[in-house]
Coordinates of N, CA and C in Angstrom, one line a residue:
X5 N -14.3 17.9 -30.0 CA -14.2 18.1 -28.6 C -15.3 17.4 -27.8
X6 N -16.5 17.5 -28.3 CA -17.6 16.9 -27.6 C -17.5 15.4 -27.6
X7 N -16.8 14.8 -28.7 CA -16.7 13.4 -28.8 C -15.8 12.8 -27.7
X8 N -14.8 13.6 -27.2 CA -13.9 13.1 -26.1 C -14.4 13.6 -24.8
X9 N -15.2 14.6 -24.7 CA -15.7 15.1 -23.4 C -16.6 14.2 -22.8
X10 N -17.6 13.7 -23.5 CA -18.6 12.8 -23.0 C -18.0 11.5 -22.3
X11 N -17.2 10.8 -23.0 CA -16.6 9.6 -22.3 C -15.8 10.0 -21.1
X12 N -15.1 11.1 -21.1 CA -14.3 11.6 -20.0 C -15.3 11.9 -18.8
X13 N -16.4 12.6 -19.1 CA -17.3 12.9 -18.0 C -17.9 11.6 -17.5
X14 N -18.2 10.7 -18.3 CA -18.8 9.4 -17.9 C -17.8 8.6 -17.0
X15 N -16.5 8.7 -17.4 CA -15.5 8.0 -16.6 C -15.5 8.6 -15.2
X16 N -15.5 10.0 -15.1 CA -15.4 10.6 -13.8 C -16.6 10.3 -13.0
X17 N -17.8 10.2 -13.6 CA -19.0 9.9 -12.8 C -18.9 8.5 -12.3
X18 N -18.4 7.5 -13.1 CA -18.2 6.1 -12.7 C -17.3 6.1 -11.5
X19 N -16.2 6.8 -11.6 CA -15.2 6.8 -10.5 C -15.8 7.4 -9.3
X20 N -16.6 8.4 -9.4 CA -17.2 9.0 -8.2 C -18.2 8.1 -7.6
X21 N -19.0 7.4 -8.4 CA -19.9 6.4 -7.9 C -19.2 5.3 -7.2
X22 N -18.1 4.8 -7.8 CA -17.3 3.7 -7.3 C -16.8 4.1 -5.9
X23 N -16.2 5.3 -5.8 CA -15.6 5.8 -4.5 C -16.7 6.0 -3.5
X24 N -17.9 6.5 -3.9 CA -19.0 6.6 -3.0 C -19.4 5.3 -2.4
X25 N -19.5 4.3 -3.2 CA -19.9 3.0 -2.7 C -18.9 2.3 -1.9
X26 N -17.6 2.5 -2.2 CA -16.5 2.0 -1.4 C -16.5 2.6 0.0
X27 N -16.7 3.9 0.0 CA -16.7 4.6 1.3 C -17.9 4.1 2.2
X28 N -19.0 3.9 1.5 CA -20.2 3.4 2.3 C -19.9 2.0 2.8
X29 N -19.2 1.2 2.0 CA -18.9 -0.2 2.4 C -17.9 -0.1 3.6
X30 N -16.9 0.8 3.5 CA -15.9 0.9 4.6 C -16.6 1.4 5.9
X31 N -17.5 2.3 5.8 CA -18.2 2.9 7.0 C -19.2 2.0 7.5
X32 N -19.6 0.9 6.8 CA -20.6 0.0 7.3 C -22.0 0.4 7.1
X33 N -22.3 1.4 6.2 CA -23.6 1.8 5.9 C -24.2 0.9 4.8
X34 N -23.4 0.1 4.2 CA -24.0 -1.0 3.3 C -23.7 -2.3 4.1
X35 N -24.8 -3.0 4.3 CA -24.7 -4.2 5.1 C -25.0 -5.5 4.3
X36 N -24.9 -6.6 4.9 CA -25.1 -7.9 4.1 C -26.6 -8.0 3.7
X37 N -27.5 -7.3 4.3 CA -28.9 -7.4 4.0 C -29.3 -6.5 2.9
X38 N -28.5 -5.5 2.5 CA -28.8 -4.5 1.5 C -28.7 -5.1 0.1
X39 N -29.5 -4.6 -0.8 CA -29.4 -4.9 -2.2 C -29.1 -3.6 -3.0
X40 N -28.0 -3.7 -3.8 CA -27.6 -2.5 -4.5 C -28.1 -2.6 -5.9
X41 N -29.1 -1.8 -6.2 CA -29.8 -1.8 -7.5 C -29.4 -0.6 -8.3
X42 N -28.9 -0.7 -9.5 CA -28.4 0.4 -10.3 C -29.3 1.6 -10.4
X43 N -30.5 1.3 -10.8 CA -31.4 2.5 -11.0 C -31.8 3.2 -9.8
X44 N -31.8 2.5 -8.6 CA -32.1 3.1 -7.3 C -30.9 4.0 -6.9
X45 N -29.7 3.5 -7.1 CA -28.5 4.3 -6.8 C -28.4 5.5 -7.7
X46 N -28.7 5.3 -9.0 CA -28.6 6.4 -9.9 C -29.6 7.5 -9.6
X47 N -30.8 7.1 -9.1 CA -31.8 8.1 -8.8 C -31.4 8.9 -7.5
X48 N -30.8 8.1 -6.5 CA -30.4 8.7 -5.3 C -29.2 9.7 -5.5
X49 N -28.3 9.4 -6.5 CA -27.2 10.2 -6.7 C -27.4 11.2 -7.8
X50 N -28.6 11.2 -8.5 CA -28.9 12.1 -9.6 C -27.9 12.0 -10.7
X51 N -27.6 10.7 -11.1 CA -26.7 10.5 -12.2 C -27.4 9.4 -13.1
X52 N -26.8 9.2 -14.3 CA -27.4 8.2 -15.2 C -27.1 6.8 -14.7
X53 N -27.9 5.9 -15.3 CA -27.8 4.5 -14.8 C -26.5 3.8 -15.2
X54 N -26.0 4.1 -16.4 CA -24.8 3.3 -16.9 C -23.6 3.4 -16.1
X55 N -23.1 4.6 -15.7 CA -21.9 4.6 -14.8 C -22.1 3.9 -13.5
X56 N -23.3 3.9 -13.0 CA -23.6 3.2 -11.7 C -23.4 1.7 -12.0
X57 N -24.0 1.3 -13.1 CA -23.9 -0.2 -13.4 C -22.4 -0.6 -13.6
X58 N -21.6 0.3 -14.2 CA -20.2 0.0 -14.4 C -19.5 0.0 -13.1
X59 N -19.8 0.9 -12.2 CA -19.1 0.9 -10.9 C -19.5 -0.4 -10.1
X60 N -20.7 -0.8 -10.2 CA -21.1 -2.1 -9.5 C -20.4 -3.3 -10.1
X61 N -20.3 -3.3 -11.4 CA -19.6 -4.4 -12.0 C -18.1 -4.4 -11.7
X62 N -17.5 -3.2 -11.5 CA -16.1 -3.2 -11.1 C -16.0 -3.7 -9.7
X63 N -16.9 -3.4 -8.8 CA -16.8 -3.9 -7.5 C -17.0 -5.4 -7.4
X64 N -17.8 -5.9 -8.3 CA -18.0 -7.3 -8.4 C -16.7 -8.0 -8.9
X65 N -16.1 -7.4 -9.9 CA -14.9 -8.0 -10.5 C -13.8 -8.0 -9.5
X66 N -13.8 -7.1 -8.5 CA -12.8 -7.0 -7.4 C -13.1 -8.0 -6.3
X67 N -14.2 -8.7 -6.4 CA -14.6 -9.6 -5.4 C -15.3 -9.0 -4.2
X68 N -15.8 -7.8 -4.3 CA -16.4 -7.1 -3.1 C -17.9 -7.3 -3.2
X69 N -18.5 -7.5 -4.4 CA -19.9 -7.7 -4.5 C -20.2 -9.0 -5.3
X70 N -21.4 -9.5 -5.1 CA -21.9 -10.7 -5.9 C -23.3 -10.4 -6.4
X71 N -23.6 -10.9 -7.6 CA -24.9 -10.7 -8.2 C -26.0 -11.5 -7.5
X72 N -27.2 -10.9 -7.6 CA -28.4 -11.6 -7.0 C -29.5 -11.5 -8.1
X73 N -30.7 -12.0 -7.8 CA -31.8 -11.9 -8.7 C -32.3 -10.4 -8.7
X74 N -31.9 -9.7 -7.7 CA -32.2 -8.2 -7.7 C -31.0 -7.4 -7.3
X75 N -30.3 -7.0 -8.3 CA -29.1 -6.2 -8.0 C -27.9 -7.0 -7.5
X76 N -27.1 -6.3 -6.7 CA -25.9 -6.8 -6.1 C -26.0 -6.8 -4.6
X77 N -25.1 -7.5 -3.9 CA -25.0 -7.5 -2.5 C -23.6 -7.7 -2.1
X78 N -23.2 -7.4 -0.9 CA -21.9 -7.6 -0.4 C -21.6 -9.1 -0.5
X79 N -20.4 -9.4 -1.0 CA -20.0 -10.8 -1.1 C -19.9 -11.5 0.3
X80 N -20.5 -12.7 0.4 CA -20.5 -13.4 1.6 C -19.4 -14.4 1.6
X81 N -18.6 -14.4 2.6 CA -17.4 -15.3 2.7 C -17.6 -16.3 3.8
X82 N -17.1 -17.5 3.5 CA -17.1 -18.6 4.4 C -16.0 -18.4 5.5
X83 N -16.2 -19.1 6.6 CA -15.1 -19.1 7.6 C -13.7 -19.4 7.1
X84 N -13.7 -20.4 6.1 CA -12.4 -20.7 5.5 C -11.9 -19.5 4.7
X85 N -12.7 -18.8 3.9 CA -12.3 -17.6 3.2 C -11.7 -16.6 4.2
X86 N -12.3 -16.4 5.3 CA -11.9 -15.4 6.3 C -10.5 -15.8 6.8
X87 N -10.4 -17.1 7.2 CA -9.1 -17.6 7.7 C -8.0 -17.4 6.7
X88 N -8.3 -17.7 5.4 CA -7.2 -17.5 4.4 C -6.9 -16.0 4.2
X89 N -7.8 -15.2 4.3 CA -7.5 -13.7 4.2 C -6.7 -13.3 5.3
X90 N -7.0 -13.7 6.5 CA -6.2 -13.3 7.7 C -4.7 -13.9 7.6
X91 N -4.6 -15.1 7.0 CA -3.3 -15.7 6.8 C -2.5 -14.8 5.9
X92 N -3.1 -14.2 4.8 CA -2.4 -13.3 3.9 C -2.1 -12.0 4.6
X93 N -3.1 -11.5 5.3 CA -2.9 -10.2 6.0 C -1.8 -10.3 7.0
X94 N -1.7 -11.4 7.7 CA -0.6 -11.6 8.7 C 0.8 -11.6 8.0
X95 N 0.8 -12.0 6.8 CA 2.1 -12.0 6.1 C 2.5 -10.6 5.6
X96 N 1.4 -9.8 5.3 CA 1.6 -8.5 4.6 C 1.6 -7.3 5.6
X97 N 0.7 -7.2 6.5 CA 0.4 -6.0 7.2 C 1.5 -5.6 8.2
X98 N 2.0 -6.6 9.1 CA 3.0 -6.2 10.0 C 4.3 -5.6 9.3
X99 N 4.7 -6.2 8.3 CA 5.9 -5.7 7.6 C 5.6 -4.3 6.9
X100 N 4.3 -4.2 6.4 CA 3.9 -2.9 5.7 C 3.9 -1.8 6.8
X101 N 3.3 -2.1 7.9 CA 3.2 -1.1 9.0 C 4.6 -0.7 9.5
X102 N 5.5 -1.6 9.5 CA 6.9 -1.4 9.9 C 7.5 -0.3 8.9
X103 N 7.3 -0.6 7.6 CA 7.8 0.4 6.6 C 7.1 1.7 6.7
X104 N 5.8 1.7 7.0 CA 5.1 3.0 7.1 C 5.6 3.8 8.3
X105 N 6.0 3.1 9.4 CA 6.5 3.8 10.6 C 7.8 4.5 10.2
X106 N 8.7 3.8 9.4 CA 10.0 4.4 9.0 C 9.8 5.6 8.2
X107 N 8.7 5.7 7.4 CA 8.4 6.8 6.5 C 7.4 7.8 7.1
X108 N 6.9 7.6 8.3 CA 5.8 8.4 8.8 C 6.1 9.8 8.8
X109 N 5.1 10.6 8.4 CA 5.2 12.1 8.4 C 4.5 12.7 9.6
X110 N 4.9 13.9 10.0 CA 4.3 14.6 11.1 C 2.8 14.7 10.8
X111 N 2.4 15.0 9.6 CA 1.0 15.2 9.2 C 0.2 13.9 9.3
X112 N 0.9 12.8 8.9 CA 0.3 11.4 9.0 C 0.0 11.0 10.4
X113 N 1.0 11.3 11.3 CA 0.9 10.9 12.7 C -0.2 11.7 13.3
X114 N -0.4 13.0 12.9 CA -1.4 13.8 13.5 C -2.8 13.3 13.1
X115 N -2.9 12.9 11.8 CA -4.2 12.3 11.3 C -4.5 11.0 12.1
X116 N -3.5 10.2 12.4 CA -3.7 9.0 13.1 C -4.2 9.3 14.5
X117 N -3.6 10.3 15.1 CA -4.0 10.7 16.5 C -5.4 11.2 16.5
X118 N -5.8 12.0 15.5 CA -7.1 12.5 15.4 C -8.1 11.4 15.2
X119 N -7.8 10.4 14.4 CA -8.7 9.2 14.2 C -8.9 8.4 15.4
X120 N -7.9 8.3 16.2 CA -8.0 7.5 17.5 C -8.9 8.3 18.5
X121 N -8.7 9.6 18.5 CA -9.6 10.5 19.3 C -11.1 10.4 18.9
X122 N -11.3 10.4 17.6 CA -12.6 10.2 17.0 C -13.2 8.8 17.4
X123 N -12.3 7.8 17.4 CA -12.8 6.5 17.7 C -13.2 6.4 19.2
X124 N -12.4 7.1 20.0 CA -12.7 7.1 21.5 C -14.1 7.8 21.7
X125 N -14.3 8.9 21.0 CA -15.6 9.6 21.2 C -16.8 8.7 20.7
X126 N -16.6 8.1 19.6 CA -17.7 7.2 19.0 C -17.9 6.1 20.0
X127 N -16.9 5.5 20.5 CA -17.1 4.4 21.4 C -17.8 4.9 22.7
X128 N -17.4 6.0 23.2 CA -18.1 6.5 24.4 C -19.6 6.8 24.2
X129 N -19.9 7.1 22.9 CA -21.3 7.4 22.6 C -22.0 6.2 22.0
X130 N -21.3 5.0 22.1 CA -21.9 3.8 21.6 C -22.4 3.8 20.2
X131 N -21.6 4.5 19.4 CA -21.9 4.7 17.9 C -21.0 3.8 17.1
X132 N -21.5 2.6 16.8 CA -20.6 1.7 16.1 C -20.3 2.1 14.7
X133 N -21.2 2.8 14.0 CA -20.9 3.2 12.6 C -19.9 4.3 12.6
X134 N -20.0 5.3 13.5 CA -19.0 6.4 13.6 C -17.7 5.8 14.0
X135 N -17.7 4.8 14.9 CA -16.5 4.2 15.3 C -15.8 3.5 14.1
X136 N -16.5 2.8 13.3 CA -15.9 2.1 12.2 C -15.4 3.1 11.2
X137 N -16.1 4.2 11.0 CA -15.6 5.3 10.1 C -14.3 5.9 10.6
X138 N -14.2 6.1 11.9 CA -12.9 6.6 12.5 C -11.8 5.6 12.3
X139 N -12.1 4.3 12.5 CA -11.1 3.3 12.4 C -10.6 3.2 11.0
X140 N -11.5 3.4 10.0 CA -11.2 3.3 8.6 C -10.2 4.4 8.3
X141 N -10.4 5.6 8.9 CA -9.5 6.7 8.7 C -8.2 6.4 9.3
X142 N -8.2 5.8 10.4 CA -6.9 5.4 11.1 C -6.1 4.5 10.2
X143 N -6.8 3.4 9.7 CA -6.1 2.4 8.9 C -5.6 3.0 7.5
X144 N -6.5 3.8 6.9 CA -6.1 4.4 5.6 C -4.9 5.4 5.8
X145 N -4.8 6.0 6.9 CA -3.7 6.9 7.1 C -2.4 6.2 7.2
X146 N -2.3 5.1 8.0 CA -1.0 4.5 8.1 C -0.7 3.7 6.8
X147 N -1.8 3.1 6.2 CA -1.5 2.4 5.0 C -1.1 3.4 3.9
X148 N -1.6 4.6 3.9 CA -1.2 5.6 3.0 C 0.3 6.0 3.1
X149 N 0.9 5.7 4.2 CA 2.3 6.0 4.4 C 3.2 4.9 4.1
X150 N 2.6 3.7 3.7 CA 3.4 2.6 3.2 C 4.1 3.0 1.9
X151 N 5.4 2.9 1.8 CA 6.2 3.4 0.6 C 5.9 2.6 -0.7
X152 N 5.4 1.3 -0.5 CA 5.1 0.5 -1.7 C 3.7 0.6 -2.0
X153 N 3.3 1.3 -3.1 CA 1.8 1.5 -3.4 C 1.1 0.2 -3.7
X154 N 1.8 -0.7 -4.3 CA 1.2 -2.0 -4.7 C 0.8 -2.8 -3.5
X155 N 1.7 -2.8 -2.5 CA 1.5 -3.4 -1.2 C 0.3 -2.8 -0.5
X156 N 0.3 -1.5 -0.5 CA -0.8 -0.7 0.2 C -2.1 -1.0 -0.4
X157 N -2.2 -1.1 -1.8 CA -3.5 -1.4 -2.5 C -3.9 -2.8 -2.2
X158 N -3.0 -3.7 -2.1 CA -3.4 -5.1 -1.8 C -4.0 -5.3 -0.4
X159 N -3.3 -4.6 0.6 CA -3.8 -4.6 2.0 C -5.2 -4.0 2.1
X160 N -5.4 -2.9 1.4 CA -6.7 -2.2 1.4 C -7.8 -3.1 0.8
X161 N -7.5 -3.8 -0.3 CA -8.4 -4.7 -1.0 C -8.9 -5.8 0.0
X162 N -7.9 -6.4 0.7 CA -8.2 -7.5 1.6 C -9.1 -7.1 2.7
X163 N -8.8 -5.9 3.3 CA -9.6 -5.3 4.4 C -11.0 -5.0 3.9
X164 N -11.1 -4.5 2.7 CA -12.5 -4.2 2.2 C -13.4 -5.4 2.1
X165 N -12.8 -6.5 1.8 CA -13.6 -7.8 1.7 C -14.4 -8.1 2.9
X166 N -13.9 -7.7 4.0 CA -14.6 -8.2 5.3 C -15.2 -7.1 6.1
X167 N -15.5 -5.9 5.5 CA -16.0 -4.8 6.2 C -17.4 -5.1 6.8
X168 N -18.3 -5.8 6.1 CA -19.6 -6.1 6.7 C -19.5 -6.9 8.0
X169 N -18.6 -7.9 8.0 CA -18.4 -8.7 9.2 C -17.8 -7.9 10.3
X170 N -16.9 -7.0 9.9 CA -16.2 -6.1 10.8 C -17.2 -5.2 11.5
X171 N -18.2 -4.7 10.8 CA -19.2 -3.8 11.4 C -20.0 -4.6 12.4
X172 N -20.4 -5.8 12.1 CA -21.1 -6.6 13.1 C -20.3 -6.9 14.3
X173 N -19.0 -7.2 14.1 CA -18.1 -7.4 15.3 C -18.1 -6.2 16.1
X174 N -17.8 -5.0 15.5 CA -17.6 -3.8 16.3 C -18.9 -3.2 16.8
X175 N -20.1 -3.8 16.5 CA -21.3 -3.4 17.1 C -21.4 -3.9 18.6
X176 N -20.5 -4.9 18.9 CA -20.4 -5.4 20.2 C -19.5 -4.5 21.0
X177 N -20.0 -3.9 22.1 CA -19.1 -3.0 22.9 C -17.9 -3.6 23.4
X178 N -17.9 -4.9 23.8 CA -16.8 -5.6 24.3 C -15.7 -5.7 23.2
X179 N -16.0 -6.1 22.0 CA -15.0 -6.1 20.9 C -14.5 -4.8 20.5
X180 N -15.5 -3.8 20.6 CA -15.1 -2.4 20.2 C -14.1 -1.8 21.3
X181 N -14.3 -2.2 22.5 CA -13.4 -1.7 23.6 C -12.0 -2.3 23.3
X182 N -11.9 -3.6 23.0 CA -10.6 -4.2 22.7 C -10.0 -3.5 21.5
X183 N -10.8 -3.3 20.4 CA -10.3 -2.7 19.2 C -9.7 -1.3 19.5
X184 N -10.4 -0.5 20.3 CA -9.9 0.8 20.7 C -8.6 0.7 21.4
X185 N -8.5 -0.2 22.4 CA -7.2 -0.4 23.1 C -6.1 -0.7 22.1
X186 N -6.4 -1.6 21.1 CA -5.4 -2.0 20.2 C -4.9 -0.8 19.3
X187 N -5.9 0.1 19.0 CA -5.6 1.3 18.2 C -4.7 2.2 19.0
X188 N -5.0 2.4 20.2 CA -4.1 3.2 21.1 C -2.7 2.7 21.2
X189 N -2.6 1.4 21.2 CA -1.3 0.7 21.3 C -0.5 0.9 20.0
X190 N -1.2 0.8 18.9 CA -0.5 1.0 17.6 C -0.1 2.4 17.4
X191 N -1.0 3.4 17.8 CA -0.7 4.8 17.7 C 0.6 5.1 18.5
X192 N 0.6 4.6 19.7 CA 1.8 4.9 20.6 C 3.1 4.4 20.0
X193 N 3.0 3.2 19.3 CA 4.2 2.6 18.7 C 4.6 3.5 17.5
X194 N 3.7 4.0 16.8 CA 4.0 4.9 15.6 C 4.6 6.2 16.2
X195 N 4.0 6.8 17.2 CA 4.5 8.0 17.8 C 6.0 7.9 18.3
X196 N 6.3 6.7 18.8 CA 7.6 6.4 19.3 C 8.6 6.1 18.2
X197 N 8.0 6.0 16.9 CA 8.8 5.7 15.7 C 9.6 4.5 15.9
X198 N 9.0 3.5 16.5 CA 9.6 2.2 16.8 C 9.1 1.1 15.8
X199 N 9.7 0.9 14.7 CA 9.2 -0.1 13.7 C 8.9 -1.5 14.2
X200 N 9.8 -1.9 15.1 CA 9.6 -3.3 15.7 C 8.4 -3.3 16.5
X201 N 8.2 -2.3 17.3 CA 7.0 -2.2 18.2 C 5.7 -2.1 17.3
X202 N 5.8 -1.4 16.3 CA 4.6 -1.3 15.3 C 4.3 -2.6 14.7
X203 N 5.3 -3.3 14.3 CA 5.1 -4.6 13.7 C 4.5 -5.6 14.6
X204 N 4.9 -5.6 15.9 CA 4.3 -6.4 16.9 C 2.9 -6.0 17.2
X205 N 2.6 -4.7 17.2 CA 1.2 -4.3 17.5 C 0.3 -4.7 16.4
X206 N 0.7 -4.6 15.2 CA -0.2 -5.0 14.1 C -0.4 -6.5 14.1
X207 N 0.6 -7.2 14.4 CA 0.5 -8.7 14.4 C -0.5 -9.1 15.5
X208 N -0.3 -8.5 16.7 CA -1.2 -8.7 17.8 C -2.7 -8.4 17.5
X209 N -2.8 -7.2 16.8 CA -4.1 -6.7 16.4 C -4.9 -7.7 15.5
X210 N -4.1 -8.2 14.5 CA -4.7 -9.1 13.5 C -5.1 -10.4 14.2
X211 N -4.3 -10.9 15.1 CA -4.6 -12.2 15.8 C -5.8 -12.1 16.6
X212 N -6.0 -11.0 17.3 CA -7.2 -10.8 18.1 C -8.4 -10.4 17.2
X213 N -8.2 -9.7 16.2 CA -9.3 -9.4 15.3 C -9.9 -10.7 14.7
X214 N -9.0 -11.6 14.3 CA -9.5 -12.9 13.8 C -10.4 -13.6 14.7
X215 N -10.1 -13.6 16.0 CA -10.9 -14.2 17.0 C -12.3 -13.6 17.0
X216 N -12.3 -12.3 16.9 CA -13.6 -11.5 16.9 C -14.4 -11.9 15.7
X217 N -13.8 -11.9 14.5 CA -14.5 -12.3 13.3 C -15.1 -13.6 13.4
X218 N -14.4 -14.6 13.9 CA -14.9 -16.0 13.9 C -16.1 -16.1 14.8
X219 N -16.1 -15.2 15.8 CA -17.2 -15.2 16.8 C -18.6 -14.7 16.2
X220 N -18.5 -14.0 15.1 CA -19.7 -13.5 14.5 C -20.0 -14.0 13.1
X221 N -19.0 -14.6 12.4 CA -19.2 -14.9 11.0 C -20.3 -15.9 10.8
X222 N -20.4 -17.0 11.6 CA -21.4 -18.0 11.4 C -22.8 -17.4 11.6
X223 N -22.9 -16.5 12.6 CA -24.2 -15.9 12.8 C -24.7 -15.0 11.6
X224 N -23.7 -14.3 11.0 CA -24.1 -13.4 9.9 C -24.5 -14.2 8.7
X225 N -23.8 -15.3 8.4 CA -24.1 -16.2 7.2 C -25.4 -16.8 7.4
X226 N -25.7 -17.4 8.6 CA -27.0 -18.1 8.8 C -28.2 -17.1 8.8
X227 N -27.9 -15.8 9.1 CA -29.0 -14.9 9.1 C -29.4 -14.4 7.7
X228 N -28.5 -14.7 6.7 CA -28.7 -14.3 5.4 C -28.8 -15.4 4.4

């Protein structure tokens, strides 16, 4: 019994550490200047070093982290990388949102509405990190209603690749104001249960988000 329990416990700890780091990345509390060192994270979480190391290596294998002389850091993407990611997202997300709208549940729509309300509050308080967390909840909710789980996972992976740049973009109140307006527009389309309108809203959102990314990407890379 003990021979099977220990590996299982280790796996659970690794998964918990992995999810903890992913959520920190999505909320913007891990930035391009941070270094993720296994023993420091292990001490902070009160866990052993090995599952933390495994979680970091998994994030690296997924293209979210890169190794440095001291631990890991968020992977830095070139403007060409970002452009190519947006090209793929424009192919995937509008159609995925359309299918999510067709399958939207009352509970899912309520969560989306709550996320937009939280986004509005964070924007009014000029809290970029809280705003980003609320927007992550908004995106995860509608993506969670996409009936194709493989498509949903792919979209989430692509979005996670650029969270650090997204945080820098949304630190600007002007870009954040536009983002909030876009979220209201998408929510309204979902509430109307109009798949075509949802598809158009996501397409418009990505086109404008790309412009915001390009405005900050060069500055972020040069600063690091």
